[in-house]
CSV table of C-alpha atoms and ligand atoms in Angstrom, one decimal:
chain,number,residue,atom,x,y,z
A,26,MET,CA,-5.5,-42.2,-20.5
A,27,ARG,CA,-6.6,-39.8,-17.8
A,28,ASN,CA,-9.7,-37.7,-17.4
A,29,SER,CA,-9.6,-34.4,-15.8
A,30,ALA,CA,-11.4,-31.0,-15.7
A,31,PHE,CA,-10.3,-28.2,-17.9
A,32,THR,CA,-9.3,-25.9,-15.0
A,33,GLU,CA,-7.0,-28.5,-13.5
A,34,LEU,CA,-5.6,-29.1,-17.0
A,35,ARG,CA,-4.8,-25.4,-17.5
A,36,SER,CA,-3.4,-24.7,-14.1
A,37,ARG,CA,-1.6,-27.9,-13.2
A,38,ILE,CA,-1.3,-30.6,-15.9
A,39,LEU,CA,-0.3,-28.5,-18.8
A,40,PRO,CA,2.5,-26.6,-17.0
A,41,GLN,CA,3.9,-29.9,-15.8
A,42,GLN,CA,3.7,-31.4,-19.3
A,43,LEU,CA,5.4,-28.4,-20.9
A,44,GLU,CA,8.2,-28.7,-18.4
A,45,ALA,CA,8.7,-32.4,-19.0
A,46,ALA,CA,8.6,-32.0,-22.7
A,47,ALA,CA,11.2,-29.2,-22.6
A,48,ALA,CA,13.5,-31.5,-20.6
A,49,GLU,CA,13.3,-34.2,-23.2
A,50,ASP,CA,13.3,-31.8,-26.2
A,51,LYS,CA,9.8,-33.0,-27.3
A,52,LEU,CA,6.5,-31.3,-28.0
A,53,VAL,CA,3.2,-31.0,-26.2
A,54,ALA,CA,0.1,-30.9,-28.4
A,55,VAL,CA,-3.5,-29.8,-27.5
A,56,ILE,CA,-6.3,-30.8,-29.8
A,57,PHE,CA,-9.8,-29.3,-29.4
A,58,ILE,CA,-12.6,-31.3,-31.0
A,59,THR,CA,-16.1,-29.9,-31.7
A,60,PHE,CA,-19.1,-31.2,-33.7
A,61,PRO,CA,-20.8,-28.5,-35.7
A,62,THR,CA,-23.6,-30.8,-36.9
A,63,LEU,CA,-24.5,-31.9,-33.4
A,64,LYS,CA,-27.1,-29.1,-33.0
A,65,GLU,CA,-28.8,-30.2,-36.2
A,66,ILE,CA,-28.8,-33.9,-35.0
A,67,ASN,CA,-30.3,-32.8,-31.6
A,68,ALA,CA,-33.0,-30.8,-33.4
A,69,THR,CA,-34.0,-33.4,-36.0
A,70,ARG,CA,-33.4,-36.7,-34.1
A,71,GLY,CA,-33.6,-35.6,-30.5
A,72,TYR,CA,-31.1,-35.1,-27.7
A,73,ALA,CA,-31.0,-38.8,-26.8
A,74,VAL,CA,-29.6,-39.6,-30.2
A,75,GLY,CA,-27.2,-36.6,-30.1
A,76,ASP,CA,-26.0,-37.7,-26.7
A,77,LEU,CA,-25.5,-41.3,-27.8
A,78,ILE,CA,-23.4,-40.3,-30.8
A,79,LEU,CA,-21.4,-37.9,-28.7
A,80,GLU,CA,-20.7,-40.7,-26.3
A,81,ARG,CA,-19.6,-43.0,-29.1
A,82,ALA,CA,-17.4,-40.1,-30.5
A,83,LEU,CA,-15.8,-39.8,-27.1
A,84,SER,CA,-15.1,-43.6,-27.1
A,85,LYS,CA,-13.5,-43.3,-30.5
A,86,VAL,CA,-11.1,-40.5,-29.2
A,87,ALA,CA,-10.4,-42.4,-26.0
A,88,ALA,CA,-9.6,-45.5,-28.0
A,89,LEU,CA,-6.9,-43.6,-29.9
A,90,ALA,CA,-5.4,-42.0,-26.9
A,91,ARG,CA,-2.4,-43.5,-25.3
A,92,ASN,CA,-1.9,-44.1,-21.5
A,93,ASP,CA,-0.4,-40.8,-20.7
A,94,ASP,CA,-2.6,-38.7,-22.9
A,95,CYS,CA,-5.2,-36.6,-21.2
A,96,LEU,CA,-8.8,-36.4,-22.4
A,97,VAL,CA,-11.2,-33.7,-21.0
A,98,VAL,CA,-14.7,-32.9,-22.0
A,99,THR,CA,-14.6,-29.1,-21.6
A,100,SER,CA,-18.2,-28.5,-22.2
A,101,GLY,CA,-20.9,-31.0,-23.0
A,102,SER,CA,-19.9,-31.2,-26.6
A,103,LYS,CA,-16.3,-30.0,-26.8
A,104,PHE,CA,-13.4,-32.4,-26.2
A,105,CYS,CA,-9.8,-31.6,-25.4
A,106,LEU,CA,-7.1,-34.1,-26.0
A,107,ILE,CA,-3.5,-33.4,-24.7
A,108,LEU,CA,-0.6,-35.4,-26.1
A,109,PRO,CA,2.5,-35.0,-24.0
A,110,LEU,CA,6.0,-35.9,-25.2
A,111,VAL,CA,5.3,-36.0,-29.0
A,112,ALA,CA,8.6,-36.6,-30.9
A,113,HIS,CA,7.8,-34.8,-34.1
A,114,GLU,CA,5.1,-32.7,-35.8
A,115,ALA,CA,4.6,-35.4,-38.4
A,116,ILE,CA,3.4,-37.8,-35.7
A,117,LEU,CA,0.8,-35.2,-34.8
A,118,GLU,CA,-0.4,-34.9,-38.3
A,119,MET,CA,-0.8,-38.7,-38.4
A,120,VAL,CA,-2.8,-38.6,-35.1
A,121,LEU,CA,-5.1,-35.9,-36.6
A,122,CYS,CA,-5.6,-37.9,-39.8
A,123,ARG,CA,-6.6,-41.0,-37.8
A,124,LEU,CA,-8.9,-39.0,-35.5
A,125,ASP,CA,-10.5,-37.3,-38.6
A,126,ASP,CA,-11.0,-40.7,-40.3
A,127,ASP,CA,-12.5,-42.3,-37.2
A,128,LEU,CA,-14.8,-39.4,-36.4
A,129,SER,CA,-15.9,-39.1,-40.1
A,130,ALA,CA,-17.1,-42.7,-40.1
A,131,PRO,CA,-20.9,-43.1,-39.9
A,132,TYR,CA,-22.8,-44.1,-36.7
A,133,GLU,CA,-25.5,-46.8,-36.9
A,134,ILE,CA,-28.4,-45.8,-34.6
A,135,ASP,CA,-31.6,-47.8,-34.7
A,136,SER,CA,-30.7,-49.1,-38.2
A,137,GLU,CA,-30.2,-45.6,-39.4
A,138,THR,CA,-26.9,-44.2,-40.7
A,139,ILE,CA,-25.9,-40.9,-39.2
A,140,PHE,CA,-22.8,-38.8,-39.8
A,141,MET,CA,-21.3,-36.4,-37.2
A,142,PRO,CA,-17.7,-35.5,-38.3
A,143,GLY,CA,-15.5,-33.6,-35.9
A,144,LYS,CA,-13.6,-30.3,-36.4
A,145,LEU,CA,-10.1,-30.6,-35.0
A,146,GLY,CA,-8.1,-27.6,-34.0
A,147,ALA,CA,-4.5,-28.4,-32.8
A,148,GLY,CA,-1.8,-26.4,-31.3
A,149,PHE,CA,1.7,-27.6,-30.3
A,150,GLY,CA,4.9,-26.3,-28.8
A,151,SER,CA,7.8,-26.9,-26.7
A,152,GLY,CA,7.9,-25.9,-23.0
A,153,VAL,CA,10.9,-23.5,-22.8
A,154,ASP,CA,9.2,-20.9,-25.0
A,155,ILE,CA,5.6,-21.0,-24.3
A,156,GLN,CA,3.1,-20.8,-21.5
A,157,PRO,CA,0.0,-23.1,-21.1
A,158,ASP,CA,-2.3,-20.2,-22.1
A,159,ASP,CA,-0.2,-19.5,-25.2
A,160,LEU,CA,-0.7,-23.1,-26.2
A,161,LEU,CA,-4.4,-23.0,-25.5
A,162,ALA,CA,-4.9,-19.7,-27.4
A,163,THR,CA,-3.0,-21.2,-30.4
A,164,THR,CA,-5.4,-24.2,-30.2
A,165,GLU,CA,-8.4,-21.9,-30.1
A,166,LEU,CA,-7.0,-20.1,-33.1
A,167,ALA,CA,-6.6,-23.4,-34.9
A,168,LEU,CA,-10.1,-24.4,-34.1
A,169,ALA,CA,-11.5,-21.1,-35.2
A,170,THR,CA,-9.6,-21.4,-38.5
A,171,VAL,CA,-10.8,-25.0,-39.1
A,172,THR,CA,-14.4,-24.1,-38.2
A,173,LYS,CA,-14.5,-21.7,-41.2
A,174,SER,CA,-12.7,-24.0,-43.6
A,175,THR,CA,-13.8,-27.1,-45.5
A,176,SER,CA,-11.1,-29.3,-44.1
A,177,ASN,CA,-11.6,-31.1,-40.8
A,178,TRP,CA,-8.3,-30.4,-39.1
A,179,HIS,CA,-5.8,-27.6,-38.7
A,180,LEU,CA,-2.5,-27.5,-36.9
A,181,ILE,CA,-0.6,-24.4,-35.7
A,182,GLU,CA,2.8,-24.2,-34.0
A,183,ALA,CA,2.5,-22.1,-30.8
A,184,LYS,CA,6.1,-20.9,-30.8
A,185,SER,CA,6.3,-18.9,-33.9
A,186,SER,CA,2.9,-18.3,-35.2
A,187,ALA,CA,1.1,-17.8,-31.9
A,188,SER,CA,3.4,-15.1,-30.6
A,189,ASN,CA,3.1,-13.3,-33.9
A,190,SER,CA,-0.6,-13.7,-34.2
A,191,LEU,CA,-1.0,-12.9,-30.5
A,192,ASN,CA,0.8,-9.6,-31.0
A,193,ASP,CA,-1.1,-8.9,-34.2
A,194,LEU,CA,-4.4,-9.7,-32.6
A,195,GLN,CA,-3.6,-7.7,-29.5
A,196,SER,CA,-2.6,-4.6,-31.5
A,197,GLU,CA,-5.7,-4.9,-33.8
A,198,LEU,CA,-7.9,-5.3,-30.7
A,199,ARG,CA,-6.3,-2.3,-29.1
A,200,SER,CA,-6.9,-0.1,-32.1
A,201,ALA,CA,-10.5,-1.4,-32.4
A,202,LEU,CA,-11.0,-0.2,-28.8
A,203,GLU,CA,-9.3,3.1,-29.4
A,204,GLN,CA,-11.4,3.7,-32.5
A,205,ASN,CA,-14.5,2.7,-30.6
A,206,LYS,CA,-15.2,-0.2,-32.9
A,207,LEU,CA,-16.3,-2.7,-30.4
A,208,GLN,CA,-20.0,-3.3,-30.2
A,209,LEU,CA,-22.2,-3.9,-27.3
A,210,TYR,CA,-24.8,-6.7,-27.5
A,211,LEU,CA,-27.4,-7.2,-24.8
A,212,GLN,CA,-29.2,-10.5,-24.2
A,213,PRO,CA,-32.5,-10.3,-22.3
A,214,GLN,CA,-33.1,-12.0,-19.0
A,215,VAL,CA,-36.7,-12.7,-18.3
A,216,LEU,CA,-38.8,-13.9,-15.3
A,217,LEU,CA,-39.5,-17.5,-16.0
A,218,ASP,CA,-43.1,-17.2,-14.6
A,219,THR,CA,-44.3,-14.3,-16.8
A,220,GLY,CA,-41.7,-13.9,-19.5
A,221,ALA,CA,-41.2,-10.2,-18.5
A,222,CYS,CA,-37.8,-8.8,-19.2
A,223,VAL,CA,-36.0,-7.6,-16.1
A,224,GLY,CA,-32.6,-6.9,-17.5
A,225,PHE,CA,-29.8,-7.9,-19.9
A,226,GLU,CA,-26.4,-9.5,-19.9
A,227,ALA,CA,-23.8,-7.3,-21.7
A,228,LEU,CA,-21.8,-9.3,-24.3
A,229,THR,CA,-19.0,-7.6,-26.2
A,230,ARG,CA,-18.6,-8.1,-30.0
A,231,TRP,CA,-15.6,-7.3,-32.1
A,232,PRO,CA,-16.4,-6.7,-35.8
A,233,HIS,CA,-13.1,-7.7,-37.6
A,234,GLN,CA,-12.5,-8.3,-41.3
A,235,ASN,CA,-16.2,-8.6,-42.2
A,236,ARG,CA,-17.1,-10.9,-39.4
A,237,PHE,CA,-17.5,-10.9,-35.7
A,238,VAL,CA,-14.7,-12.4,-33.7
A,239,SER,CA,-16.2,-14.4,-30.8
A,240,PRO,CA,-15.5,-13.1,-27.3
A,241,ASP,CA,-14.5,-16.7,-26.5
A,242,ILE,CA,-11.5,-16.0,-28.7
A,243,PHE,CA,-10.6,-12.4,-28.1
A,244,ILE,CA,-11.3,-12.2,-24.3
A,245,PRO,CA,-8.6,-14.8,-23.5
A,246,TYR,CA,-6.1,-12.8,-25.6
A,247,ALA,CA,-7.1,-9.6,-23.9
A,248,GLU,CA,-6.9,-11.2,-20.4
A,249,ARG,CA,-3.1,-11.6,-20.9
A,250,SER,CA,-2.5,-7.8,-20.9
A,251,GLU,CA,-4.1,-4.7,-19.5
A,252,LEU,CA,-6.4,-4.7,-22.5
A,253,ILE,CA,-8.9,-6.7,-20.5
A,254,GLY,CA,-9.2,-3.7,-18.1
A,255,LEU,CA,-9.9,-1.3,-21.0
A,256,ILE,CA,-12.5,-3.7,-22.6
A,257,THR,CA,-14.2,-4.2,-19.3
A,258,ARG,CA,-14.4,-0.4,-18.7
A,259,TRP,CA,-15.7,0.1,-22.2
A,260,THR,CA,-18.4,-2.5,-21.7
A,261,LEU,CA,-19.3,-1.1,-18.3
A,262,HIS,CA,-19.7,2.4,-19.5
A,263,ASN,CA,-21.6,1.5,-22.6
A,264,SER,CA,-24.0,-0.9,-20.7
A,265,LEU,CA,-24.8,1.8,-18.2
A,266,ARG,CA,-25.3,4.4,-20.9
A,267,GLN,CA,-27.7,2.1,-22.7
A,268,LEU,CA,-29.5,1.3,-19.5
A,269,LYS,CA,-30.0,5.0,-18.8
A,270,ALA,CA,-31.2,5.5,-22.4
A,271,LEU,CA,-33.8,2.7,-21.9
A,272,ASP,CA,-35.1,4.4,-18.8
A,273,SER,CA,-36.8,7.0,-20.9
A,274,ARG,CA,-38.6,4.6,-23.2
A,275,PRO,CA,-42.4,5.1,-23.4
A,276,GLY,CA,-44.6,3.3,-20.9
A,277,THR,CA,-41.6,2.6,-18.6
A,278,THR,CA,-42.3,0.2,-15.8
A,279,ALA,CA,-39.7,-1.3,-13.4
A,280,PRO,CA,-36.1,-0.2,-14.1
A,281,LEU,CA,-34.0,-2.7,-16.0
A,282,SER,CA,-30.7,-4.1,-14.8
A,283,VAL,CA,-27.5,-5.1,-16.6
A,284,SER,CA,-24.9,-7.9,-15.9
A,285,LEU,CA,-21.3,-7.4,-16.7
A,286,ASN,CA,-18.8,-10.2,-17.3
A,287,VAL,CA,-15.6,-9.5,-15.3
A,288,SER,CA,-12.4,-11.5,-15.4
A,289,GLY,CA,-10.1,-12.4,-12.6
A,290,ARG,CA,-7.5,-9.9,-13.6
A,291,CYS,CA,-10.0,-7.0,-13.2
A,292,ILE,CA,-11.5,-8.1,-9.9
A,293,ALA,CA,-8.0,-8.5,-8.5
A,294,ASP,CA,-7.1,-4.9,-9.6
A,295,SER,CA,-7.4,-2.5,-6.6
A,296,SER,CA,-8.6,0.3,-9.0
A,297,PHE,CA,-11.6,-1.7,-10.2
A,298,LEU,CA,-13.9,-0.6,-7.3
A,299,ASN,CA,-13.2,3.1,-8.3
A,300,THR,CA,-13.8,2.3,-11.9
A,301,VAL,CA,-17.2,0.8,-11.2
A,302,GLY,CA,-18.1,3.5,-8.6
A,303,ASN,CA,-17.2,6.3,-11.1
A,304,ALA,CA,-19.2,4.7,-13.9
A,305,LEU,CA,-22.3,4.4,-11.8
A,306,ALA,CA,-22.0,8.1,-10.8
A,307,ILE,CA,-21.4,9.3,-14.3
A,308,TRP,CA,-24.4,7.5,-15.8
A,309,ASP,CA,-26.5,8.0,-12.6
A,310,VAL,CA,-27.5,4.4,-12.3
A,311,SER,CA,-28.3,3.0,-8.9
A,312,PRO,CA,-25.9,0.2,-7.9
A,313,GLU,CA,-28.4,-2.6,-7.4
A,314,ARG,CA,-29.1,-2.4,-11.1
A,315,LEU,CA,-25.6,-3.6,-11.9
A,316,THR,CA,-24.6,-7.2,-11.5
A,317,ILE,CA,-20.9,-8.4,-11.7
A,318,GLU,CA,-20.7,-11.9,-13.3
A,319,LEU,CA,-17.6,-13.9,-12.4
A,320,THR,CA,-16.8,-17.4,-13.5
A,321,GLU,CA,-14.7,-19.9,-11.5
A,322,THR,CA,-11.6,-19.0,-13.4
A,323,ALA,CA,-11.7,-15.5,-11.8
A,324,PHE,CA,-11.1,-17.3,-8.4
A,325,LEU,CA,-8.5,-19.8,-9.6
A,326,ALA,CA,-5.3,-17.9,-8.9
A,327,ASP,CA,-6.2,-16.7,-5.4
A,328,LEU,CA,-9.6,-17.5,-4.1
A,329,GLN,CA,-9.3,-15.6,-0.8
A,330,THR,CA,-8.2,-12.3,-2.5
A,331,ALA,CA,-10.8,-12.5,-5.3
A,332,ALA,CA,-13.6,-13.4,-2.8
A,333,ARG,CA,-12.6,-10.5,-0.6
A,334,ALA,CA,-12.6,-8.1,-3.6
A,335,CYS,CA,-16.1,-9.3,-4.6
A,336,ASN,CA,-17.5,-8.9,-1.1
A,337,HIS,CA,-15.9,-5.5,-0.8
A,338,LEU,CA,-17.4,-4.4,-4.1
A,339,LYS,CA,-20.8,-5.4,-2.9
A,340,GLN,CA,-20.5,-3.8,0.6
A,341,GLU,CA,-18.9,-0.5,-0.6
A,342,LEU,CA,-21.0,0.1,-3.8
A,343,GLY,CA,-24.1,-2.1,-3.4
A,344,VAL,CA,-23.7,-3.8,-6.8
A,345,LYS,CA,-24.8,-7.5,-7.1
A,346,ILE,CA,-22.5,-10.5,-7.5
A,347,SER,CA,-23.4,-13.4,-9.8
A,348,LEU,CA,-21.5,-16.7,-10.0
A,349,ASP,CA,-21.4,-17.5,-13.7
A,350,ASP,CA,-21.4,-21.0,-15.3
A,351,PHE,CA,-22.2,-22.4,-11.8
A,352,GLY,CA,-21.8,-26.1,-11.6
A,353,MET,CA,-19.1,-26.4,-14.3
A,354,GLY,CA,-15.9,-26.5,-12.2
A,355,PHE,CA,-14.6,-28.2,-9.1
A,356,SER,CA,-14.8,-25.3,-6.6
A,357,GLY,CA,-18.3,-23.8,-7.1
A,358,LEU,CA,-19.3,-24.7,-3.6
A,359,GLU,CA,-16.1,-23.4,-2.0
A,360,ILE,CA,-16.5,-20.1,-3.8
A,361,LEU,CA,-20.2,-19.9,-2.7
A,362,GLN,CA,-19.0,-20.4,0.9
A,363,LYS,CA,-16.7,-17.4,0.6
A,364,VAL,CA,-18.5,-15.0,-1.7
A,365,ASP,CA,-21.7,-13.3,-0.6
A,366,ALA,CA,-23.3,-14.0,-4.0
A,367,ASP,CA,-26.8,-12.6,-5.0
A,368,GLU,CA,-27.2,-14.9,-8.0
A,369,LEU,CA,-26.1,-18.2,-9.5
A,370,LYS,CA,-26.1,-18.6,-13.3
A,371,LEU,CA,-26.8,-22.3,-14.0
A,372,ASP,CA,-24.5,-23.4,-16.7
A,373,LYS,CA,-26.1,-24.0,-20.1
A,374,SER,CA,-24.5,-27.5,-20.3
A,375,PHE,CA,-27.0,-28.6,-17.6
A,376,ILE,CA,-29.9,-26.6,-19.0
A,377,ALA,CA,-29.4,-28.1,-22.5
A,378,LYS,CA,-29.9,-31.6,-21.1
A,379,LEU,CA,-33.0,-30.9,-18.9
A,380,CYS,CA,-35.4,-32.5,-21.4
A,381,SER,CA,-33.4,-35.6,-22.1
A,382,GLU,CA,-31.6,-36.4,-18.8
A,383,GLU,CA,-33.2,-37.2,-15.5
A,384,ARG,CA,-29.8,-36.7,-13.9
A,385,SER,CA,-29.4,-33.1,-15.1
A,386,ARG,CA,-33.0,-32.4,-13.9
A,387,LYS,CA,-32.0,-33.6,-10.4
A,388,ILE,CA,-28.9,-31.5,-10.4
A,389,VAL,CA,-30.6,-28.4,-11.6
A,390,SER,CA,-33.4,-28.8,-9.1
A,391,ALA,CA,-31.0,-29.3,-6.3
A,392,LEU,CA,-29.0,-26.2,-7.3
A,393,ILE,CA,-32.2,-24.1,-7.3
A,394,LYS,CA,-33.1,-25.4,-3.9
A,395,LEU,CA,-29.6,-24.7,-2.6
A,396,ALA,CA,-29.8,-21.1,-4.0
A,397,ASP,CA,-33.3,-20.7,-2.4
A,398,SER,CA,-32.1,-21.8,0.9
A,399,LEU,CA,-29.3,-19.2,0.8
A,400,ASN,CA,-31.7,-16.5,-0.5
A,401,ILE,CA,-29.9,-16.3,-3.8
A,402,SER,CA,-31.7,-16.0,-7.1
A,403,THR,CA,-31.0,-18.2,-10.1
A,404,VAL,CA,-30.6,-17.5,-13.8
A,405,ALA,CA,-30.8,-20.5,-16.1
A,406,GLU,CA,-28.8,-19.8,-19.3
A,407,GLY,CA,-29.1,-21.4,-22.7
A,408,ILE,CA,-32.8,-22.0,-22.7
A,409,GLU,CA,-33.6,-22.8,-26.3
A,410,ASP,CA,-37.1,-24.4,-26.2
A,411,PRO,CA,-40.4,-24.0,-24.3
A,412,GLU,CA,-40.1,-27.5,-22.8
A,413,THR,CA,-36.9,-26.6,-21.0
A,414,ARG,CA,-38.5,-23.4,-19.8
A,415,ASP,CA,-41.5,-25.3,-18.4
A,416,ILE,CA,-39.3,-27.7,-16.6
A,417,LEU,CA,-37.4,-24.8,-15.0
A,418,ARG,CA,-40.7,-23.2,-14.1
A,419,SER,CA,-41.9,-26.4,-12.4
A,420,MET,CA,-38.6,-26.3,-10.4
A,421,SER,CA,-39.4,-22.7,-9.3
A,422,GLY,CA,-36.3,-21.3,-11.2
A,423,HIS,CA,-36.4,-17.5,-11.1
A,424,LEU,CA,-34.8,-16.0,-14.3
A,425,GLY,CA,-34.1,-17.4,-17.7
A,426,GLN,CA,-31.8,-16.4,-20.6
A,427,GLY,CA,-31.5,-18.0,-24.0
A,428,TYR,CA,-32.4,-18.1,-27.6
A,429,LEU,CA,-36.0,-19.0,-26.8
A,430,PHE,CA,-36.5,-15.5,-25.5
A,431,ALA,CA,-34.0,-13.6,-27.6
A,432,LYS,CA,-30.5,-13.9,-29.0
A,433,PRO,CA,-28.0,-11.2,-27.9
A,434,LEU,CA,-29.4,-8.0,-29.4
A,435,SER,CA,-27.4,-5.1,-31.0
A,436,GLU,CA,-27.9,-1.7,-29.3
A,437,ASN,CA,-30.3,-0.7,-32.1
A,438,ASP,CA,-32.4,-3.8,-31.7
A,439,VAL,CA,-33.0,-3.6,-28.0
A,440,LEU,CA,-35.7,-1.0,-27.9
A,441,PRO,CA,-37.7,-2.5,-30.8
A,442,TRP,CA,-37.5,-5.9,-29.1
A,443,LEU,CA,-38.7,-4.5,-25.7
A,444,GLN,CA,-41.6,-2.9,-27.5
A,445,THR,CA,-42.7,-6.3,-28.9
A,446,GLN,CA,-42.9,-7.6,-25.4
A,447,SER,CA,-46.4,-7.4,-24.0
A,448,PRO,CA,-46.6,-5.6,-20.6
A,449,SER,CA,-47.0,-8.0,-17.7
B,625,LIG,P1,-21.1,-16.4,-21.0
B,625,LIG,O1,-20.9,-15.3,-20.0
B,625,LIG,O2,-21.5,-17.8,-20.5
B,625,LIG,O3,-22.2,-15.8,-22.0
B,625,LIG,C1,-23.3,-16.5,-22.5
B,625,LIG,C2,-22.9,-17.0,-23.9
B,625,LIG,O4,-23.9,-18.0,-24.3
B,625,LIG,C3,-22.9,-15.9,-24.9
B,625,LIG,O5,-22.0,-16.2,-25.9
B,625,LIG,C4,-24.3,-16.0,-25.5
B,625,LIG,O6,-24.4,-15.5,-26.8
B,625,LIG,C5,-24.5,-17.6,-25.5
B,625,LIG,N1,-25.9,-17.9,-25.4
B,625,LIG,C6,-27.0,-17.2,-25.0
B,625,LIG,N2,-28.1,-17.9,-25.1
B,625,LIG,C7,-27.8,-19.1,-25.6
B,625,LIG,C8,-28.6,-20.2,-26.0
B,625,LIG,O7,-29.8,-20.3,-25.8
B,625,LIG,N3,-27.9,-21.3,-26.5
B,625,LIG,C9,-26.6,-21.2,-26.7
B,625,LIG,N4,-26.0,-22.3,-27.3
B,625,LIG,N5,-25.8,-20.2,-26.4
B,625,LIG,C10,-26.4,-19.1,-25.8
B,625,LIG,P2,-21.0,-15.1,-26.4
B,625,LIG,O8,-21.6,-13.8,-26.5
B,625,LIG,O9,-20.2,-15.7,-27.6
B,625,LIG,O10,-20.0,-15.0,-25.2
B,625,LIG,C11,-19.1,-16.0,-24.9
B,625,LIG,C12,-18.4,-15.7,-23.6
B,625,LIG,O11,-17.5,-14.6,-23.7
B,625,LIG,C13,-19.3,-15.3,-22.5
B,625,LIG,O12,-19.8,-16.5,-21.9
B,625,LIG,C14,-18.4,-14.5,-21.5
B,625,LIG,O13,-17.7,-15.4,-20.7
B,625,LIG,C15,-17.4,-13.9,-22.5
B,625,LIG,N6,-17.6,-12.5,-22.7
B,625,LIG,C16,-18.5,-11.9,-23.5
B,625,LIG,N7,-18.5,-10.6,-23.4
B,625,LIG,C17,-17.5,-10.3,-22.5
B,625,LIG,C18,-17.0,-9.1,-21.9
B,625,LIG,O14,-17.4,-8.0,-22.2
B,625,LIG,N8,-16.0,-9.2,-20.9
B,625,LIG,C19,-15.6,-10.5,-20.5
B,625,LIG,N9,-14.7,-10.5,-19.6
B,625,LIG,N10,-16.1,-11.6,-21.0
B,625,LIG,C20,-17.0,-11.5,-22.0
B,626,LIG,CA1,-21.7,-14.4,-18.3
B,627,LIG,CA1,-22.4,-18.2,-18.5
């Protein structure tokens, strides 16, 4: 069994495995495993117990994996297991049943019996027809389906159902965009010292069939076509419009800022600079109030070109650049060396463990010092409790974002929320 990071898996391992499977007329399967009750266990029994059970769950999955399977922890609590060269779909169903059985078994911790079953979403396909991203998107779809159902696993074939559902989803998303049905949510970012709100991160929501489709699901779909450019432009214009509207709120103090998530496909597009410049002019917002957030995946395909595009955007327009989910991937430091970043967003997987893990505290403290020495500010994301905020304060972290301060707010909720904040 091999361990590897998700980015490496997507860009290198999965393409190789699809090719090998195609040559032998076999299947490749990807299984995502999440634990919906982990949050509750963390909250009621503490992070140490949650972490311990998670470790044991990982051991259970590792024990079932064969030598050439690949197991990755994609975020602190989501596992990804890849099975190359599977002979038949029925074998996969057997693996899923075994995994479900093992993960549904109770854990004995300090003579207490605790249950933490997994939800398993699986996608499979054969290499000639499908791309790694198709397979991963199918697996996301399977996970989203199983998360809503009472069963613990769900299996979807990438070849037939993914291409159909991909087309369906893309055309539904396109018409949602054309009918202006997407919604903008803004999550406050606050000064850790005072709690004062200084700005927001723009997060896009898609209301679809009586529920919200998570951006974690529809953004990867959109990224495979020009739809992502249209969504980014929609989010950009609406965030700036909202920012401008907030300028006229009563008792206005310092101007607020907004952070926009931008994917690699957009930053690599030569027209993006004009799109941003035009939007700033139309809404009459000064450029330093707009931050462009990029994750490591935006730099994966071509680091030099993406880094040049970022630096150009900053020099030409004066917008700020933020490196999102910093610390999660392999090449954060390499990107930092090439991109003239203004901000590092410290990934929530580190922040979530600040109270329980000495090691995470050391890493976060070192990242804040690194940022300070480069004159870069930091945003700690995913702060859910006052203890975590206090640790970050003691480390001189600058900004914070997370459910402790506010969940992402709908456009109508932003102003009332701001009014509940005492002036500082
Ligand atoms: P992200 O950029 O890392 O955004 C932060 C995510 O963490 C958001 O999820 C937010 O709701 C969630 N979050 C905030 N505070 C907390 C907390 O205290 N605890 C926990 N557990 N989670 C917290 P969301 O809105 O579902 O967005 C998921 C991802 O989708 C974002 O991750 C971002 O990468 C992407 N995304 C969202 N909107 C857009 C968009 O307009 N364009 C692009 N390209 N990507 C977007
Ligand atoms: Ca972000
Ligand atoms: Ca983030």
